[in-house]
CSV table of C-alpha atoms in Angstrom, one decimal:
chain,number,residue,atom,x,y,z
A,19,MET,CA,118.3,112.7,60.9
A,20,GLN,CA,120.1,110.2,59.0
A,21,ILE,CA,123.1,109.2,61.3
A,22,VAL,CA,126.2,107.2,60.6
A,23,MET,CA,128.1,105.5,63.8
A,24,VAL,CA,131.2,103.9,63.4
A,25,HIS,CA,132.7,101.6,66.1
A,26,GLY,CA,134.4,98.8,64.7
A,27,TYR,CA,134.5,96.4,67.5
A,28,PHE,CA,131.3,95.1,69.3
A,29,LEU,CA,128.3,95.9,71.3
A,30,LYS,CA,128.8,94.1,74.6
A,31,GLY,CA,131.5,93.9,77.2
A,32,THR,CA,133.6,97.1,77.3
A,33,GLY,CA,132.7,100.6,78.5
A,34,SER,CA,132.9,102.0,74.5
A,35,ASN,CA,130.6,99.2,73.5
A,36,LEU,CA,128.0,99.4,76.0
A,37,PHE,CA,128.3,103.3,75.1
A,38,VAL,CA,127.8,102.6,71.4
A,39,GLU,CA,124.8,100.1,72.3
A,40,ASN,CA,123.0,102.6,74.3
A,41,SER,CA,123.7,105.7,72.1
A,42,CYS,CA,122.2,103.7,69.2
A,43,ARG,CA,119.3,102.4,71.1
A,44,GLU,CA,118.5,106.2,72.4
A,45,LEU,CA,118.9,107.6,68.5
A,46,CYS,CA,116.1,105.1,67.7
A,47,LYS,CA,113.7,106.0,70.6
A,48,MET,CA,114.3,109.5,69.1
A,49,GLY,CA,113.3,108.4,65.9
A,50,HIS,CA,116.6,108.8,63.6
A,51,GLN,CA,117.8,106.4,61.3
A,52,VAL,CA,121.1,105.1,62.4
A,53,ASN,CA,123.6,103.1,60.0
A,54,LEU,CA,125.9,101.4,62.1
A,55,PHE,CA,129.4,100.1,61.5
A,56,CYS,CA,130.9,97.6,63.7
A,57,GLN,CA,131.8,94.0,64.2
A,58,GLU,CA,128.7,92.8,66.3
A,59,ASN,CA,128.0,89.1,65.7
A,60,ASP,CA,124.7,88.7,67.3
A,61,PRO,CA,122.2,91.2,66.0
A,62,ASP,CA,119.4,89.2,67.2
A,63,GLN,CA,120.4,90.2,71.1
A,64,PHE,CA,120.0,94.2,70.7
A,65,ASP,CA,116.1,95.2,70.4
A,66,PHE,CA,117.4,98.2,68.1
A,67,ILE,CA,118.5,96.7,64.9
A,68,GLU,CA,116.3,96.2,62.1
A,69,LYS,CA,118.7,94.7,59.5
A,70,ALA,CA,122.2,93.4,59.0
A,71,PHE,CA,124.4,93.6,56.2
A,72,ASP,CA,127.6,91.3,55.8
A,73,PHE,CA,130.3,92.5,52.8
A,74,ASN,CA,132.2,90.4,50.8
A,75,ASP,CA,136.0,90.0,50.6
A,76,GLN,CA,136.5,93.1,48.9
A,77,ASN,CA,133.8,94.8,50.7
A,78,SER,CA,132.4,96.1,47.5
A,79,GLN,CA,129.1,94.1,47.6
A,80,SER,CA,126.8,93.6,51.0
A,81,TRP,CA,123.5,91.7,51.6
A,82,ILE,CA,121.2,91.2,54.4
A,83,VAL,CA,122.0,88.4,56.9
A,84,TYR,CA,119.5,89.1,59.6
A,85,GLN,CA,116.2,91.4,59.6
A,86,ASN,CA,113.6,91.6,62.5
A,87,GLU,CA,110.9,94.2,63.5
A,88,THR,CA,111.8,96.8,66.3
A,89,ALA,CA,109.8,98.8,68.4
A,90,TYR,CA,111.6,102.3,68.2
A,91,PRO,CA,110.2,104.8,65.7
A,92,GLY,CA,113.9,105.1,64.3
A,93,LYS,CA,115.4,102.4,62.4
A,94,CYS,CA,119.1,100.7,62.9
A,95,HIS,CA,121.1,98.9,60.0
A,96,LEU,CA,124.3,97.0,61.1
A,97,TYR,CA,127.0,96.8,58.6
A,98,ARG,CA,130.0,94.5,59.4
A,99,PRO,CA,132.7,95.5,57.2
A,100,ASN,CA,134.8,92.4,56.3
A,101,LEU,CA,138.2,92.7,57.9
A,102,ASN,CA,139.3,89.6,56.4
A,103,GLY,CA,140.1,88.2,59.8
A,104,PHE,CA,142.3,91.0,61.2
A,105,LEU,CA,141.1,93.1,63.9
A,106,PRO,CA,143.9,95.5,65.1
A,107,VAL,CA,142.9,96.3,69.2
A,108,TYR,CA,144.0,98.8,72.1
A,109,VAL,CA,144.2,96.1,74.8
A,110,TYR,CA,144.8,92.6,73.8
A,111,ASP,CA,142.1,90.1,74.0
A,112,ASP,CA,141.5,86.6,72.1
A,113,TYR,CA,138.4,87.3,69.5
A,114,GLN,CA,136.9,84.5,67.9
A,115,GLY,CA,137.5,84.2,64.4
A,116,TYR,CA,139.9,87.2,63.9
A,117,GLN,CA,144.0,87.5,64.0
A,118,VAL,CA,144.3,89.8,66.6
A,119,LYS,CA,146.9,92.3,67.1
A,120,THR,CA,147.5,95.6,69.8
A,121,TYR,CA,148.0,98.6,67.3
A,122,THR,CA,151.7,99.1,68.7
A,123,ASN,CA,152.2,95.5,67.3
A,124,CYS,CA,151.0,96.5,64.3
A,125,SER,CA,152.7,97.5,60.9
A,126,LYS,CA,151.8,100.3,58.7
A,127,ALA,CA,151.2,97.9,56.0
A,128,GLU,CA,148.6,96.1,58.3
A,129,ILE,CA,147.1,99.2,59.4
A,130,GLU,CA,146.5,100.5,55.9
A,131,SER,CA,144.8,97.4,55.2
A,132,TYR,CA,142.4,97.7,57.7
A,133,LEU,CA,141.4,101.5,57.0
A,134,GLU,CA,141.0,100.5,53.3
A,135,ASN,CA,138.9,97.5,54.0
A,136,ASN,CA,136.6,99.8,56.5
A,137,ARG,CA,136.6,102.4,53.8
A,138,ARG,CA,135.4,100.6,50.9
A,139,ALA,CA,132.3,99.0,53.4
A,140,ILE,CA,131.3,102.7,54.2
A,141,ASP,CA,131.4,103.8,50.3
A,142,THR,CA,129.7,100.6,49.2
A,143,ALA,CA,126.9,101.1,52.0
A,144,LEU,CA,126.3,104.8,51.5
A,145,ILE,CA,127.6,106.2,49.0
A,146,SER,CA,124.2,107.1,47.3
A,147,ARG,CA,122.5,108.1,50.5
A,148,GLN,CA,122.2,111.1,52.6
A,149,THR,CA,124.1,111.4,55.7
A,150,ASP,CA,123.2,114.5,58.4
A,151,MET,CA,126.0,113.4,60.7
A,152,VAL,CA,128.8,110.9,61.2
A,153,TRP,CA,129.5,109.9,64.9
A,154,THR,CA,132.9,107.9,65.4
A,155,ASN,CA,134.4,106.5,68.7
A,156,HIS,CA,137.8,106.0,69.5
A,157,THR,CA,140.9,108.6,68.3
A,158,ILE,CA,142.2,105.7,65.8
A,159,MET,CA,141.5,104.3,63.3
A,160,GLN,CA,137.5,104.8,63.0
A,161,PRO,CA,137.7,108.7,62.6
A,162,VAL,CA,140.5,107.8,59.9
A,163,TYR,CA,138.7,105.8,57.4
A,164,VAL,CA,135.5,107.7,58.0
A,165,ALA,CA,137.7,110.8,56.9
A,166,ARG,CA,138.9,108.7,53.7
A,167,SER,CA,135.5,107.5,52.7
A,168,HIS,CA,133.0,109.6,50.7
A,169,LEU,CA,131.6,111.0,54.2
A,170,GLY,CA,135.0,112.8,54.6
A,171,LEU,CA,134.2,115.0,51.8
A,172,GLY,CA,132.6,117.9,54.3
A,173,GLN,CA,129.0,117.2,53.3
A,174,CYS,CA,127.8,116.3,57.2
A,175,HIS,CA,129.1,117.0,60.6
A,176,HIS,CA,131.6,114.8,62.2
A,177,VAL,CA,131.7,114.2,65.9
A,178,MET,CA,134.3,112.0,67.5
A,179,THR,CA,133.9,110.7,71.0
A,180,VAL,CA,137.2,109.9,72.6
A,181,HIS,CA,137.4,106.9,75.0
A,182,GLY,CA,139.9,105.7,77.5
A,183,SER,CA,142.1,102.9,76.3
A,184,CYS,CA,142.9,104.2,72.8
A,185,LEU,CA,144.9,107.2,73.9
A,186,ASN,CA,146.8,105.4,76.9
A,187,PHE,CA,147.5,102.2,75.6
A,188,SER,CA,148.4,102.9,71.8
A,189,VAL,CA,148.6,106.8,70.5
A,190,ARG,CA,150.8,107.3,73.7
A,191,ASN,CA,153.0,104.7,73.1
A,192,SER,CA,153.8,105.1,69.0
A,193,GLY,CA,154.7,107.9,66.6
A,194,LEU,CA,153.0,105.7,63.8
A,195,LEU,CA,149.8,106.1,65.7
A,196,GLN,CA,150.5,109.6,66.8
A,197,ASP,CA,150.2,110.6,63.3
A,198,TYR,CA,147.2,108.7,62.3
A,199,ALA,CA,145.5,110.6,65.7
A,200,ARG,CA,146.2,113.9,63.9
A,201,GLU,CA,144.9,112.9,60.9
A,202,ALA,CA,141.7,112.0,62.8
A,203,ILE,CA,141.5,115.4,64.8
A,204,ALA,CA,142.0,117.1,61.6
A,205,ASN,CA,139.0,116.1,60.1
A,206,ALA,CA,136.3,116.2,63.1
A,207,ASP,CA,134.6,119.0,63.5
A,208,ARG,CA,133.5,118.2,67.3
A,209,ILE,CA,135.4,116.4,69.9
A,210,ALA,CA,133.6,114.8,72.6
A,211,PHE,CA,134.6,113.5,76.0
A,212,VAL,CA,133.2,111.6,78.5
A,213,SER,CA,134.6,113.3,81.3
A,214,HIS,CA,136.5,116.5,82.1
A,215,PHE,CA,139.4,114.3,82.6
A,216,SER,CA,139.8,112.5,79.5
A,217,GLU,CA,139.3,116.1,77.8
A,218,ASN,CA,142.3,117.3,79.7
A,219,GLU,CA,144.5,114.4,79.5
A,220,PHE,CA,143.8,114.3,75.8
A,221,LEU,CA,144.7,118.1,75.3
A,222,GLU,CA,147.9,117.9,77.5
A,223,PHE,CA,148.9,115.2,75.2
A,224,PHE,CA,148.6,117.2,72.1
A,225,ASP,CA,150.3,120.2,74.1
A,226,ASN,CA,146.9,122.1,74.4
A,227,ASP,CA,146.5,122.6,70.7
A,228,LEU,CA,144.0,125.5,70.2
A,229,GLU,CA,142.6,123.9,67.6
A,230,ILE,CA,141.6,120.7,69.3
A,231,LYS,CA,140.5,122.8,72.5
A,232,GLU,CA,138.1,125.0,70.0
A,233,LYS,CA,136.5,121.5,69.1
A,234,SER,CA,136.4,119.8,72.2
A,235,ILE,CA,133.3,119.4,75.0
A,236,ALA,CA,133.1,116.9,77.6
A,237,ILE,CA,129.5,115.2,78.0
A,238,PRO,CA,130.1,112.8,81.3
A,239,GLY,CA,128.2,109.6,80.8
A,240,GLY,CA,125.4,108.3,82.7
A,241,VAL,CA,123.1,105.4,82.9
A,242,ASP,CA,119.4,104.3,82.3
A,243,LEU,CA,118.1,103.9,85.9
A,244,GLN,CA,115.3,101.5,84.1
A,245,LYS,CA,118.1,98.8,83.7
A,246,PHE,CA,118.8,98.4,87.2
A,247,ILE,CA,117.3,96.9,90.5
A,248,THR,CA,117.3,98.9,94.0
A,249,LEU,CA,116.2,96.8,96.7
A,250,THR,CA,114.6,98.0,99.7
A,251,ASP,CA,115.4,95.3,101.9
A,252,SER,CA,118.4,92.3,102.2
A,253,SER,CA,115.2,89.8,102.2
A,254,GLN,CA,114.7,90.2,99.0
A,255,LYS,CA,117.9,89.0,98.0
A,256,GLN,CA,117.5,85.5,97.7
A,257,ALA,CA,114.6,85.8,95.2
A,258,VAL,CA,116.1,88.0,92.8
A,259,ILE,CA,119.3,85.6,92.6
A,260,ASP,CA,116.9,82.6,92.0
A,261,SER,CA,115.5,84.2,89.1
A,262,LEU,CA,119.0,84.8,87.9
A,263,VAL,CA,119.7,81.4,88.2
A,264,SER,CA,116.4,80.2,86.3
A,265,GLU,CA,117.6,82.5,83.7
A,266,LEU,CA,121.0,81.5,83.5
A,267,LYS,CA,119.5,77.6,83.1
A,268,LEU,CA,117.6,78.4,80.5
A,269,ALA,CA,120.4,79.8,78.5
A,270,ALA,CA,122.2,76.8,79.0
A,271,GLN,CA,119.8,75.0,77.7
A,272,GLN,CA,119.4,77.0,74.5
A,273,LEU,CA,123.2,76.7,74.2
A,274,GLY,CA,123.4,73.1,74.6
A,275,SER,CA,120.8,72.8,71.6
A,276,LYS,CA,122.4,75.9,69.6
A,277,PRO,CA,126.3,75.6,70.2
A,278,ASN,CA,126.4,78.1,67.5
A,279,LEU,CA,125.2,80.6,70.3
A,280,ASP,CA,128.5,80.5,72.1
A,281,ASP,CA,129.9,84.1,72.3
A,282,GLY,CA,133.6,83.1,72.2
A,283,LEU,CA,135.6,85.8,74.4
A,284,TRP,CA,132.0,86.8,76.1
A,285,LYS,CA,131.7,83.2,77.7
A,286,THR,CA,129.8,82.9,81.0
A,287,ASP,CA,131.6,80.1,83.5
A,288,PRO,CA,129.8,76.9,82.4
A,289,ASP,CA,129.6,76.0,86.2
A,290,ILE,CA,128.4,79.5,87.1
A,291,ILE,CA,124.8,78.4,88.2
A,292,ALA,CA,126.3,75.8,91.0
A,293,LYS,CA,128.9,78.6,92.1
A,294,LEU,CA,125.7,81.4,92.7
A,295,GLU,CA,123.9,78.4,94.5
A,296,LYS,CA,126.6,78.0,97.0
A,297,ILE,CA,126.7,81.4,98.1
A,298,ASP,CA,124.3,82.4,100.8
A,299,PHE,CA,123.2,86.2,99.8
A,300,GLY,CA,121.1,86.6,102.7
A,301,ASN,CA,123.9,86.2,105.1
A,302,GLU,CA,127.4,86.6,103.6
A,303,GLN,CA,128.9,90.0,102.8
A,304,ILE,CA,129.2,90.5,99.0
A,305,VAL,CA,132.1,92.1,97.7
A,306,LEU,CA,131.4,92.6,93.5
A,307,TYR,CA,134.0,93.6,90.9
A,308,TYR,CA,132.7,93.9,87.4
A,309,GLY,CA,134.4,94.6,84.3
A,310,LYS,CA,137.6,92.9,82.5
A,311,TYR,CA,139.9,90.6,83.9
A,312,LEU,CA,142.9,92.7,83.2
A,313,TRP,CA,145.9,93.7,85.6
A,314,THR,CA,145.4,97.7,84.9
A,315,LYS,CA,142.0,97.0,87.0
A,316,GLY,CA,143.8,96.5,89.7
A,317,ILE,CA,142.3,93.1,90.5
A,318,GLN,CA,145.3,91.7,92.0
A,319,LEU,CA,145.0,94.2,94.7
A,320,ILE,CA,141.8,92.9,95.7
A,321,ILE,CA,143.3,89.2,96.0
A,322,ALA,CA,146.1,90.4,97.8
A,323,ALA,CA,143.8,92.4,100.5
A,324,ALA,CA,141.5,89.8,100.8
A,325,PRO,CA,143.3,87.8,103.7
A,326,LEU,CA,143.4,91.2,105.6
A,327,ILE,CA,139.8,91.7,105.1
A,328,MET,CA,138.8,88.2,106.2
A,329,MET,CA,140.5,88.7,109.4
A,330,ASP,CA,137.7,90.6,110.6
A,331,HIS,CA,134.9,89.5,108.2
A,332,HIS,CA,134.6,85.9,108.3
A,333,GLN,CA,131.4,85.5,105.9
A,334,LEU,CA,132.9,86.8,103.0
A,335,ARG,CA,132.6,86.6,99.0
A,336,PHE,CA,134.1,88.1,96.4
A,337,LEU,CA,132.8,88.0,93.3
A,338,LEU,CA,134.4,88.9,89.9
A,339,VAL,CA,132.5,89.3,86.9
A,340,GLY,CA,134.1,89.8,83.8
A,341,PHE,CA,136.4,88.5,80.7
A,342,GLY,CA,140.1,89.5,79.6
A,343,SER,CA,143.6,88.1,79.2
A,344,SER,CA,144.9,88.4,82.9
A,345,ARG,CA,142.1,85.6,84.5
A,346,SER,CA,145.1,83.2,84.6
A,347,TYR,CA,147.4,85.6,86.5
A,348,PHE,CA,144.2,85.8,89.1
A,349,GLU,CA,143.4,82.6,89.4
A,350,ALA,CA,147.3,81.9,90.1
A,351,MET,CA,147.4,84.3,92.9
A,352,ILE,CA,144.6,82.7,94.5
A,353,THR,CA,145.9,79.3,94.3
A,354,ALA,CA,149.1,80.0,95.9
A,355,LEU,CA,147.4,82.0,98.9
A,356,ASP,CA,144.9,79.0,99.1
A,357,HIS,CA,147.7,76.5,99.3
A,358,ALA,CA,149.9,78.9,102.1
A,359,ASP,CA,152.3,78.9,99.2
A,360,GLN,CA,154.7,82.1,100.5
A,361,ALA,CA,157.2,81.5,97.9
A,362,ALA,CA,155.0,81.3,94.8
A,363,PHE,CA,152.5,84.3,96.1
A,364,ILE,CA,155.6,86.3,96.5
A,365,GLU,CA,156.7,85.8,93.0
A,366,LEU,CA,153.9,86.3,91.6
A,367,ILE,CA,153.0,89.8,93.1
A,368,SER,CA,156.9,90.8,92.8
A,369,HIS,CA,157.5,89.9,89.1
A,370,PRO,CA,154.0,89.7,87.7
A,371,GLU,CA,155.5,89.5,84.3
A,372,THR,CA,156.7,86.6,84.5
A,373,ALA,CA,153.1,85.1,84.6
A,374,ASP,CA,152.0,87.1,82.2
A,375,GLY,CA,153.7,89.2,79.8
A,376,GLU,CA,151.0,91.6,79.2
A,377,ILE,CA,151.5,92.8,82.4
A,378,ASP,CA,153.8,96.0,83.4
A,379,PRO,CA,156.5,95.1,86.0
A,380,SER,CA,156.1,98.3,87.5
A,381,SER,CA,153.0,97.5,88.8
A,382,ALA,CA,154.3,95.4,91.5
A,383,ARG,CA,155.2,98.9,93.4
A,384,PHE,CA,151.4,98.5,94.8
A,385,PHE,CA,152.6,95.6,96.7
A,386,THR,CA,155.8,97.4,98.3
A,387,ALA,CA,154.2,97.6,101.5
A,388,LEU,CA,152.7,94.4,101.7
A,389,LEU,CA,156.1,92.8,100.9
A,390,LYS,CA,157.7,94.6,103.5
A,391,LYS,CA,155.0,93.1,106.0
A,392,LEU,CA,155.8,89.6,104.9
A,393,ASP,CA,159.3,89.7,106.4
A,394,ASP,CA,157.8,89.6,109.5
A,395,PRO,CA,157.5,86.2,110.4
A,396,ASP,CA,154.0,86.6,112.6
A,397,PHE,CA,152.5,88.8,109.8
A,398,ALA,CA,153.2,86.6,107.3
A,399,SER,CA,152.0,83.6,109.6
A,400,ALA,CA,149.0,85.1,110.2
A,401,TYR,CA,148.3,86.5,106.5
A,402,PHE,CA,148.7,83.1,105.0
A,403,ALA,CA,146.9,81.2,108.1
A,404,GLU,CA,143.7,83.2,107.2
A,405,ALA,CA,144.1,82.3,103.5
A,406,LYS,CA,144.7,78.9,103.5
A,407,ASP,CA,142.3,76.4,102.1
A,408,LYS,CA,139.6,79.2,102.5
A,409,ILE,CA,140.4,81.8,100.0
A,410,ALA,CA,139.5,79.8,96.9
A,411,ALA,CA,136.2,79.4,97.9
A,412,ALA,CA,136.0,82.8,99.0
A,413,PHE,CA,136.5,83.8,95.3
A,414,VAL,CA,134.2,83.4,92.8
A,415,LEU,CA,134.8,83.9,89.0
A,416,THR,CA,132.0,84.0,86.9
A,417,GLY,CA,132.9,85.2,83.3
A,418,PHE,CA,131.0,87.2,81.2
A,419,LEU,CA,127.6,88.3,82.3
A,420,GLY,CA,125.4,90.9,80.5
A,421,HIS,CA,123.8,94.1,82.3
A,422,ASN,CA,120.4,92.0,82.4
A,423,GLN,CA,122.1,89.5,84.5
A,424,LEU,CA,124.7,91.6,86.5
A,425,LYS,CA,122.2,94.0,87.6
A,426,CYS,CA,120.7,91.2,89.7
A,427,LEU,CA,124.4,90.6,91.2
A,428,ILE,CA,125.2,94.6,92.0
A,429,ALA,CA,121.6,95.2,93.6
A,430,CYS,CA,122.6,92.0,96.0
A,431,ALA,CA,126.4,93.3,96.5
A,432,ASP,CA,127.0,94.8,99.7
A,433,ILE,CA,129.6,97.1,97.7
A,434,THR,CA,131.4,97.2,94.5
A,435,VAL,CA,134.8,98.1,93.9
A,436,ALA,CA,137.0,99.0,91.3
A,437,THR,CA,140.6,99.4,92.1
A,438,SER,CA,142.2,100.2,88.6
A,439,ILE,CA,145.7,101.3,88.7
A,440,PHE,CA,145.7,102.8,85.0
A,441,PRO,CA,143.7,106.0,84.1
A,442,GLU,CA,140.3,105.4,83.7
A,443,ALA,CA,138.1,107.8,81.5
A,444,PHE,CA,135.1,107.9,83.3
A,445,GLY,CA,133.6,105.7,86.5
A,446,LEU,CA,130.6,104.2,84.9
A,447,VAL,CA,130.7,101.3,87.3
A,448,ALA,CA,130.2,103.8,90.2
A,449,ALA,CA,127.1,105.3,88.7
A,450,GLU,CA,125.7,101.8,87.7
A,451,ALA,CA,126.2,100.9,91.2
A,452,LEU,CA,125.0,103.8,92.7
A,453,SER,CA,121.8,103.3,90.0
A,454,SER,CA,121.2,99.9,92.2
A,455,GLY,CA,121.7,101.7,95.8
A,456,ILE,CA,124.9,100.2,96.2
A,457,ILE,CA,128.0,102.9,97.0
A,458,PRO,CA,130.6,101.7,95.3
A,459,VAL,CA,134.5,101.9,96.8
A,460,GLN,CA,137.0,103.3,93.9
A,461,THR,CA,140.6,104.3,93.7
A,462,ASP,CA,140.7,107.8,93.5
A,463,HIS,CA,142.4,109.3,90.5
A,464,SER,CA,141.6,110.4,86.7
A,465,GLY,CA,138.1,109.9,85.7
A,466,PHE,CA,137.0,108.1,88.7
A,467,SER,CA,137.5,111.0,90.7
A,468,GLU,CA,135.0,113.0,89.0
A,469,VAL,CA,132.5,110.5,89.8
A,470,ILE,CA,133.9,109.8,93.6
A,471,LYS,CA,133.6,113.5,94.2
A,472,ARG,CA,129.9,113.5,93.3
A,473,TYR,CA,128.7,110.8,95.4
A,474,ILE,CA,131.1,112.0,98.2
A,475,ASP,CA,129.3,115.4,98.2
A,476,GLU,CA,125.8,113.7,98.3
A,477,PHE,CA,126.6,110.9,101.1
A,478,ASP,CA,128.8,113.0,103.1
A,479,ASP,CA,127.2,112.6,106.3
A,480,VAL,CA,127.7,108.6,105.6
A,481,PHE,CA,131.2,109.2,105.0
A,482,ASP,CA,131.4,111.6,107.8
A,483,ARG,CA,129.6,109.2,110.1
A,484,HIS,CA,131.8,106.4,109.7
A,485,SER,CA,135.1,108.4,109.2
A,486,LEU,CA,135.8,107.2,105.9
A,487,LYS,CA,138.4,108.8,103.9
A,488,GLN,CA,139.3,108.9,100.2
A,489,LEU,CA,141.5,106.0,99.1
A,490,ALA,CA,144.5,107.4,97.0
A,491,LEU,CA,146.2,105.4,94.7
A,492,ASP,CA,149.5,103.9,96.6
A,493,ASP,CA,150.6,100.9,97.8
A,494,GLN,CA,148.4,100.7,100.7
A,495,LEU,CA,145.9,97.8,100.5
A,496,VAL,CA,143.0,98.4,103.4
A,497,LEU,CA,142.0,101.3,105.0
A,498,LYS,CA,139.6,100.2,108.1
A,499,SER,CA,136.7,102.7,109.0
A,500,GLY,CA,138.4,105.2,111.2
A,501,GLN,CA,141.7,105.4,109.3
């Protein structure tokens, strides 16, 4: 089949990016021809991309900028529409080379210009080609500019996959964006969701519209088990980490000789090798978070809980792998705790929006119980004494790591954590941890709950033996075994 995949963003970093990357690879394995429209700027990093094309300012002409043989029977051609430097997003992050705005801060004129640039690129690249199916991602704006292109004339089947961020960060908060969403829905033949929660959330928002319901299908996500490492013994950890460090050293050498390999947003911390070499993976207990550095992911809860956990576990490391705009807020919390600066720490958790304007002030409610406890001088003294001069060393932030590197850390962790305080479409991080033989700890809500139920059913004997209960999304930071 001739399949057009439309994403609009990149192929690394976020859940939807990885979803598109892996979907394209699998389609190529099956022998399909894939024409992929997105902004990925490193086609050489993906083994399924045969050619990449750029466009002129008007998106009226395209030319090859990359070409390489691939091993798959199907071939993927990457097309990068010229956005003239403007990239609208659901959740704000800095993207090198782009003026970035969240959709809720975009004017209609800016959105229409973005739509037109993409529409022209699709028509320029594909107007004379057969297309059997078009697969769009996100509710806005990819399905909209596809519908406005020649692909929207009804000659091919249009499947739209809904991911979480679009609805909750954008469409919910704007009547204009809801109009665009309805335009997208009207032009999609099928609407696919990555979980039943995501499907029900979407239908509820659109008043359980019968037309949407008839088009909808939930297809839960999964992982390629061949891409993850499972260790049979903890003695294997150091060899895995040594291999990872060697790989990172080689990557650093390549970057040093070719500065243009710098990935901008997806940067690994320059001192990551030194950080990893200081960790005793054989004897320390490793708590691993990986994902975006965003307040919605609840990383601030992990940091605030750390002194309580460290009271009982003294050889402990918290590894935070990712990228995102809230990193400075998390680092400020760690610094305040490490200096035992009670006033600064209380201000950070009571009024997070003063440190980071992107943070919803209402998220401070998750610290209600901790703030009450900190009113007790004895508790406060013990809490900050445990953190002082220790917690900065306990937390290791690495920056971005690709899955080929991240899989090593997952396999060498004792647990992974995902403490999102915002709805998640699906618990992919849990599926990835389980594929490495690691039981994940997650907040029990939204799309996470579907995965949690599966592994609680699978490992019910473990949960019963240790008297473990489900962690609801409330203000209790730490539940010890038996509580």
